[in-house]
Structures are given as structure tokens and as C-alpha cells.
Amino acid sequence: DAGVIQSPRHEVTEMGQEVTLRCKLISGHNSLFWYRQTMMRGLELLIYFNNNVPIDDSGMPEDRFSAKMPNASFSTLKIQPSEPRDSAVYFCASSLQGNVLTFGAGSRLTVL
Amino acid sequence: QQQVKQSPQSLIVQKGGISIINCAYENTAFDYFPWYQQFPGKGPALLIAIRPDVSEKKEGRFTISFNKSAKQFSLHIMDSQPGDSATYFCAASNSGANNLFFGTGTRLTVIP
């Protein structure tokens, strides 16, 4: 298995632009997590899904952020419009029940 | 509110020395305590984990010590090596839920 696959690995965009980050889960995993990592705040849970259903989105910063799971193996995190304070590394992780998370390599976002 | 508090923020250890990272939690419902290791440019990866029915778990040079009454747990890296240089995150969760609460991370540097 190729593990959790995230794209793009790096994104540089200008303030106000729409950003879409993508994640492919490990085959058979049924939980999907989006985390944001910054130096100041460490790893923050944004949202997680179980069996394609959003369970907890209390970590989503504001309405500019949205996440979807159109099918059991794929998820997107969208920021619209993006702001410089959104600059961070965004991680997707998946798990099969339990609490053992497998993380992707992350998407580094820079908003100018 | 930080569910898991981690210290120190950074740690420098000589090769062959012992690295110790500490974490504390408040939620007594937590019953799963993993440690994740993250190398630069990579996502965090599960290193070792413990449940509160034991006070210690050892895997090679890595040991978790768990103190249920004090609500504290720590990671000990024996005979630290330069290849151990990474950021370490403690985490905690309630096995009835799916999400992990991470500490803020400790950047470990092992100098030759």
C-alpha cells in the first residue's frame, strides 16, 4: 500500500485565492483526519470523518474552510478565500477504527 | 485549551545519553497514549503507545513510563543517536472516540 497520499506537496498562492488540498486514504481505512501544523500552535485537529460522515469539525477555523469526503477513499480541504495566516503544513491522516493514525507527508501552503 | 501538555519544547542530548520528554493530561477518560515521531518534511509516524493498565512499555531503546495517579507519561530514549533527532509528539485519546489530542511537540537534537 502506498500509504496516505496528499497533493499538492507545496502550494504558493496569493491572498484571496481558493486553495484545494487533496488526500487519498489507505485502502480499507474508515476514518479520515485533517490536521494543521504551525510552529506557534503545533498540530491542530481541524476535522475528522468516520465512514465518510463528518464527526467533529469544531477545529475548523472559520467558514472559509470546508472539507468533504465524496467517497470512502478521498477527501478535500478547501480554503476560500485564503489569507496569509492560513500558511501552514496541512496533514491528512487515516485509521481503521482504533486510534492508530497513519499520516500523509503533508501539504505545505504559503499564502502571500 | 490544550488537552495534553508537553515539555520541554526543545532538547539537546549528547550521543549515548538519555532523552526524556514529559506529558501531562487532565481528562481521566483518556485511555490510550501514543508517541509520534516526525522527521523534517515528513508526517508524524507512530513510535510507541501505552494503555493505562501498565506502568511501563519498552520497545528497543524507547520506553514509555505511565503514572496514572499523576496523569503523566513520559518517553525515554536510551543510548540516544543522531538518527533520533526529530520532533516527538505525545498524544492521548479516549478509545471510545476516534480523535487524538496531541501535545505541542519536542524538537530533539542528538549531537555526535
mmCIF file of C-alpha atoms in Angstrom:
data_model
loop_
_atom_site.group_PDB
_atom_site.id
_atom_site.type_symbol
_atom_site.label_atom_id
_atom_site.label_comp_id
_atom_site.label_asym_id
_atom_site.label_seq_id
_atom_site.Cartn_x
_atom_site.Cartn_y
_atom_site.Cartn_z
ATOM 1 C CA ASP A 1 0.000 0.000 0.000
ATOM 2 C CA ALA A 2 1.332 3.466 -0.874
ATOM 3 C CA GLY A 3 0.098 4.933 2.393
ATOM 4 C CA VAL A 4 -1.825 8.159 2.743
ATOM 5 C CA ILE A 5 -1.231 10.308 -0.340
ATOM 6 C CA GLN A 6 -1.535 14.074 -0.226
ATOM 7 C CA SER A 7 -1.372 16.622 -3.012
ATOM 8 C CA PRO A 8 -0.031 19.087 -3.727
ATOM 9 C CA ARG A 9 3.105 18.792 -1.576
ATOM 10 C CA HIS A 10 3.713 22.510 -1.876
ATOM 11 C CA GLU A 11 1.380 25.329 -2.804
ATOM 12 C CA VAL A 12 2.153 29.020 -3.035
ATOM 13 C CA THR A 13 -0.773 31.293 -3.708
ATOM 14 C CA GLU A 14 -1.869 34.857 -3.280
ATOM 15 C CA MET A 15 -4.253 36.130 -0.671
ATOM 16 C CA GLY A 16 -7.855 35.775 -1.778
ATOM 17 C CA GLN A 17 -7.281 32.767 -3.999
ATOM 18 C CA GLU A 18 -9.026 29.439 -3.497
ATOM 19 C CA VAL A 19 -6.877 26.550 -2.292
ATOM 20 C CA THR A 20 -7.826 22.882 -2.540
ATOM 21 C CA LEU A 21 -5.806 20.210 -0.773
ATOM 22 C CA ARG A 22 -6.376 16.562 -1.569
ATOM 23 C CA CYS A 23 -5.984 13.326 0.326
ATOM 24 C CA LYS A 24 -6.253 9.660 -0.603
ATOM 25 C CA LEU A 25 -6.785 7.320 2.330
ATOM 26 C CA ILE A 26 -5.200 3.935 2.848
ATOM 27 C CA SER A 27 -7.433 1.311 1.303
ATOM 28 C CA GLY A 28 -9.785 -0.125 3.921
ATOM 29 C CA HIS A 29 -9.369 2.693 6.428
ATOM 30 C CA ASN A 30 -12.625 4.268 7.502
ATOM 31 C CA SER A 31 -11.586 7.356 9.459
ATOM 32 C CA LEU A 32 -10.047 10.483 7.968
ATOM 33 C CA PHE A 33 -8.468 13.373 9.828
ATOM 34 C CA TRP A 34 -7.252 16.792 8.698
ATOM 35 C CA TYR A 35 -4.599 18.461 10.870
ATOM 36 C CA ARG A 36 -2.819 21.790 10.548
ATOM 37 C CA GLN A 37 0.724 22.234 11.846
ATOM 38 C CA THR A 38 2.358 25.559 12.644
ATOM 39 C CA MET A 39 5.303 26.489 14.825
ATOM 40 C CA MET A 40 3.087 28.510 17.113
ATOM 41 C CA ARG A 41 0.206 26.085 17.607
ATOM 42 C CA GLY A 42 1.675 22.663 16.864
ATOM 43 C CA LEU A 43 -0.679 20.020 15.462
ATOM 44 C CA GLU A 44 -4.296 21.124 15.454
ATOM 45 C CA LEU A 45 -7.164 18.835 14.519
ATOM 46 C CA LEU A 46 -9.381 20.616 12.008
ATOM 47 C CA ILE A 47 -11.978 17.959 11.252
ATOM 48 C CA TYR A 48 -12.421 14.220 11.184
ATOM 49 C CA PHE A 49 -14.726 11.860 9.339
ATOM 50 C CA ASN A 50 -15.855 8.367 10.206
ATOM 51 C CA ASN A 51 -17.304 6.285 7.370
ATOM 52 C CA ASN A 52 -17.499 9.430 5.203
ATOM 53 C CA VAL A 53 -19.551 11.334 7.802
ATOM 54 C CA PRO A 54 -18.066 14.449 9.468
ATOM 55 C CA ILE A 55 -17.953 13.736 13.194
ATOM 56 C CA ASP A 56 -16.205 16.751 14.657
ATOM 57 C CA ASP A 57 -15.473 19.970 12.768
ATOM 58 C CA SER A 58 -15.024 22.164 15.810
ATOM 59 C CA GLY A 59 -11.406 22.731 14.869
ATOM 60 C CA MET A 60 -12.206 24.302 11.521
ATOM 61 C CA PRO A 61 -11.056 27.912 11.943
ATOM 62 C CA GLU A 62 -13.929 29.641 10.201
ATOM 63 C CA ASP A 63 -16.339 29.455 7.319
ATOM 64 C CA ARG A 64 -13.527 29.941 4.829
ATOM 65 C CA PHE A 65 -12.545 26.329 5.496
ATOM 66 C CA SER A 66 -14.550 23.372 4.261
ATOM 67 C CA ALA A 67 -13.847 19.657 3.955
ATOM 68 C CA LYS A 68 -15.571 16.913 2.053
ATOM 69 C CA MET A 69 -15.379 13.156 1.594
ATOM 70 C CA PRO A 70 -17.096 12.432 -1.700
ATOM 71 C CA ASN A 71 -16.238 8.741 -1.364
ATOM 72 C CA ALA A 72 -14.625 6.323 1.074
ATOM 73 C CA SER A 73 -11.100 6.821 -0.210
ATOM 74 C CA PHE A 74 -10.777 10.529 -0.990
ATOM 75 C CA SER A 75 -11.098 13.856 0.792
ATOM 76 C CA THR A 76 -10.576 17.521 0.027
ATOM 77 C CA LEU A 77 -9.884 20.506 2.255
ATOM 78 C CA LYS A 78 -10.780 23.816 0.677
ATOM 79 C CA ILE A 79 -9.877 27.320 1.806
ATOM 80 C CA GLN A 80 -11.723 30.161 0.133
ATOM 81 C CA PRO A 81 -10.634 32.896 0.206
ATOM 82 C CA SER A 82 -7.157 32.147 1.521
ATOM 83 C CA GLU A 83 -5.320 34.511 3.872
ATOM 84 C CA PRO A 84 -1.632 34.767 4.859
ATOM 85 C CA ARG A 85 -2.445 33.415 8.353
ATOM 86 C CA ASP A 86 -3.544 30.160 6.715
ATOM 87 C CA SER A 87 0.086 29.433 5.822
ATOM 88 C CA ALA A 88 0.938 26.104 7.454
ATOM 89 C CA VAL A 89 1.543 22.450 6.738
ATOM 90 C CA TYR A 90 -1.723 20.572 6.377
ATOM 91 C CA PHE A 91 -1.697 16.873 7.163
ATOM 92 C CA CYS A 92 -4.220 14.239 6.317
ATOM 93 C CA ALA A 93 -4.282 11.008 8.334
ATOM 94 C CA SER A 94 -6.376 7.879 8.184
ATOM 95 C CA SER A 95 -7.112 4.995 10.510
ATOM 96 C CA LEU A 96 -9.039 1.764 10.702
ATOM 97 C CA GLN A 97 -11.146 2.109 13.814
ATOM 98 C CA GLY A 98 -8.953 2.421 16.888
ATOM 99 C CA ASN A 99 -6.644 5.355 17.354
ATOM 100 C CA VAL A 100 -3.601 4.431 15.273
ATOM 101 C CA LEU A 101 -3.248 7.207 12.739
ATOM 102 C CA THR A 102 -1.208 6.982 9.563
ATOM 103 C CA PHE A 103 -0.219 10.418 8.329
ATOM 104 C CA GLY A 104 0.494 11.603 4.834
ATOM 105 C CA ALA A 105 3.602 13.627 4.029
ATOM 106 C CA GLY A 106 1.700 16.902 4.279
ATOM 107 C CA SER A 107 0.894 19.847 2.031
ATOM 108 C CA ARG A 108 2.905 22.992 2.724
ATOM 109 C CA LEU A 109 0.753 26.037 1.999
ATOM 110 C CA THR A 110 2.145 29.545 1.658
ATOM 111 C CA VAL A 111 -0.303 32.384 1.173
ATOM 112 C CA LEU A 112 1.368 35.631 0.115
ATOM 113 C CA GLN B 1 -7.423 24.632 25.647
ATOM 114 C CA GLN B 2 -4.509 22.248 25.375
ATOM 115 C CA GLN B 3 -5.711 18.774 26.348
ATOM 116 C CA VAL B 4 -2.171 17.414 26.558
ATOM 117 C CA LYS B 5 0.740 19.485 27.846
ATOM 118 C CA GLN B 6 4.222 18.560 26.681
ATOM 119 C CA SER B 7 7.683 19.624 27.779
ATOM 120 C CA PRO B 8 10.340 20.581 27.041
ATOM 121 C CA GLN B 9 9.821 22.423 23.779
ATOM 122 C CA SER B 10 13.331 21.529 22.658
ATOM 123 C CA LEU B 11 16.022 19.201 23.917
ATOM 124 C CA ILE B 12 19.681 18.735 23.083
ATOM 125 C CA VAL B 13 21.337 15.489 24.142
ATOM 126 C CA GLN B 14 24.796 14.043 23.594
ATOM 127 C CA LYS B 15 25.068 10.811 21.645
ATOM 128 C CA GLY B 16 24.696 7.916 24.053
ATOM 129 C CA GLY B 17 22.725 9.942 26.567
ATOM 130 C CA ILE B 18 19.140 9.566 27.734
ATOM 131 C CA SER B 19 16.425 11.776 26.245
ATOM 132 C CA ILE B 20 13.361 12.352 28.398
ATOM 133 C CA ILE B 21 10.176 14.052 27.242
ATOM 134 C CA ASN B 22 7.233 14.585 29.570
ATOM 135 C CA CYS B 23 3.499 14.928 29.045
ATOM 136 C CA ALA B 24 0.531 15.574 31.298
ATOM 137 C CA TYR B 25 -3.202 15.339 30.744
ATOM 138 C CA GLU B 26 -6.383 16.235 32.610
ATOM 139 C CA ASN B 27 -9.124 14.132 31.062
ATOM 140 C CA THR B 28 -9.415 10.921 33.097
ATOM 141 C CA ALA B 29 -11.390 9.343 30.250
ATOM 142 C CA PHE B 30 -8.216 9.121 28.172
ATOM 143 C CA ASP B 31 -7.078 5.518 27.904
ATOM 144 C CA TYR B 32 -4.649 5.452 25.006
ATOM 145 C CA PHE B 33 -1.330 7.313 24.986
ATOM 146 C CA PRO B 34 0.813 7.129 21.861
ATOM 147 C CA TRP B 35 4.025 8.870 20.918
ATOM 148 C CA TYR B 36 4.631 10.005 17.368
ATOM 149 C CA GLN B 37 7.967 10.778 15.753
ATOM 150 C CA GLN B 38 8.269 13.315 12.950
ATOM 151 C CA PHE B 39 11.294 13.882 10.736
ATOM 152 C CA PRO B 40 11.631 17.106 8.722
ATOM 153 C CA GLY B 41 9.438 17.112 5.638
ATOM 154 C CA LYS B 42 7.513 14.039 6.744
ATOM 155 C CA GLY B 43 4.282 13.358 8.555
ATOM 156 C CA PRO B 44 4.274 12.103 12.141
ATOM 157 C CA ALA B 45 4.581 8.336 12.494
ATOM 158 C CA LEU B 46 3.547 6.162 15.420
ATOM 159 C CA LEU B 47 6.556 5.253 17.544
ATOM 160 C CA ILE B 48 5.188 3.528 20.630
ATOM 161 C CA ALA B 49 1.957 3.556 22.623
ATOM 162 C CA ILE B 50 0.676 2.545 26.054
ATOM 163 C CA ARG B 51 -2.646 1.902 27.742
ATOM 164 C CA PRO B 52 -3.149 2.686 31.444
ATOM 165 C CA ASP B 53 -3.303 -0.926 32.577
ATOM 166 C CA VAL B 54 0.516 -0.984 32.632
ATOM 167 C CA SER B 55 3.017 1.467 34.063
ATOM 168 C CA GLU B 56 5.761 0.932 31.523
ATOM 169 C CA LYS B 57 6.215 -0.245 27.961
ATOM 170 C CA LYS B 58 9.542 -0.804 26.291
ATOM 171 C CA GLU B 59 10.383 -1.254 22.629
ATOM 172 C CA GLY B 60 14.082 -1.359 21.936
ATOM 173 C CA ARG B 61 15.657 1.876 23.138
ATOM 174 C CA PHE B 62 12.269 3.567 23.583
ATOM 175 C CA THR B 63 10.314 3.332 26.841
ATOM 176 C CA ILE B 64 7.050 4.917 27.927
ATOM 177 C CA SER B 65 6.561 5.411 31.653
ATOM 178 C CA PHE B 66 2.990 5.995 32.770
ATOM 179 C CA ASN B 67 1.771 7.396 36.090
ATOM 180 C CA LYS B 68 -1.993 7.149 36.217
ATOM 181 C CA SER B 69 -2.453 8.867 39.575
ATOM 182 C CA ALA B 70 -0.385 11.857 38.489
ATOM 183 C CA LYS B 71 -1.894 11.831 34.998
ATOM 184 C CA GLN B 72 1.548 11.979 33.482
ATOM 185 C CA PHE B 73 3.500 9.927 30.997
ATOM 186 C CA SER B 74 6.949 10.234 29.550
ATOM 187 C CA LEU B 75 9.138 8.971 26.741
ATOM 188 C CA HIS B 76 12.662 7.823 27.487
ATOM 189 C CA ILE B 77 15.137 7.273 24.678
ATOM 190 C CA MET B 78 18.128 5.301 25.892
ATOM 191 C CA ASP B 79 21.521 5.500 24.171
ATOM 192 C CA SER B 80 20.263 8.407 22.050
ATOM 193 C CA GLN B 81 21.621 8.501 18.500
ATOM 194 C CA PRO B 82 21.911 11.336 15.947
ATOM 195 C CA GLY B 83 19.310 9.461 13.873
ATOM 196 C CA ASP B 84 16.829 10.005 16.704
ATOM 197 C CA SER B 85 16.925 13.750 16.016
ATOM 198 C CA ALA B 86 13.299 14.580 15.221
ATOM 199 C CA THR B 87 10.220 16.175 16.697
ATOM 200 C CA TYR B 88 8.315 13.984 19.159
ATOM 201 C CA PHE B 89 4.641 14.380 19.922
ATOM 202 C CA CYS B 90 2.772 12.785 22.774
ATOM 203 C CA ALA B 91 -0.946 12.273 22.347
ATOM 204 C CA ALA B 92 -3.964 10.976 24.209
ATOM 205 C CA SER B 93 -7.401 9.752 23.361
ATOM 206 C CA ASN B 94 -10.460 8.017 24.627
ATOM 207 C CA SER B 95 -10.732 4.722 22.791
ATOM 208 C CA GLY B 96 -14.463 5.331 22.537
ATOM 209 C CA ALA B 97 -13.692 8.274 20.300
ATOM 210 C CA ASN B 98 -11.526 8.380 17.225
ATOM 211 C CA ASN B 99 -9.579 11.611 17.571
ATOM 212 C CA LEU B 100 -6.173 12.089 19.131
ATOM 213 C CA PHE B 101 -5.211 15.147 21.134
ATOM 214 C CA PHE B 102 -1.570 15.998 20.503
ATOM 215 C CA GLY B 103 0.961 17.783 22.658
ATOM 216 C CA THR B 104 2.834 20.741 21.199
ATOM 217 C CA GLY B 105 5.900 18.686 20.305
ATOM 218 C CA THR B 106 9.519 18.456 21.422
ATOM 219 C CA ARG B 107 12.336 19.022 18.989
ATOM 220 C CA LEU B 108 15.118 16.622 19.921
ATOM 221 C CA THR B 109 18.651 17.129 18.679
ATOM 222 C CA VAL B 110 21.232 14.451 19.408
ATOM 223 C CA ILE B 111 24.752 15.734 18.882
ATOM 224 C CA PRO B 112 27.582 13.353 17.991
#
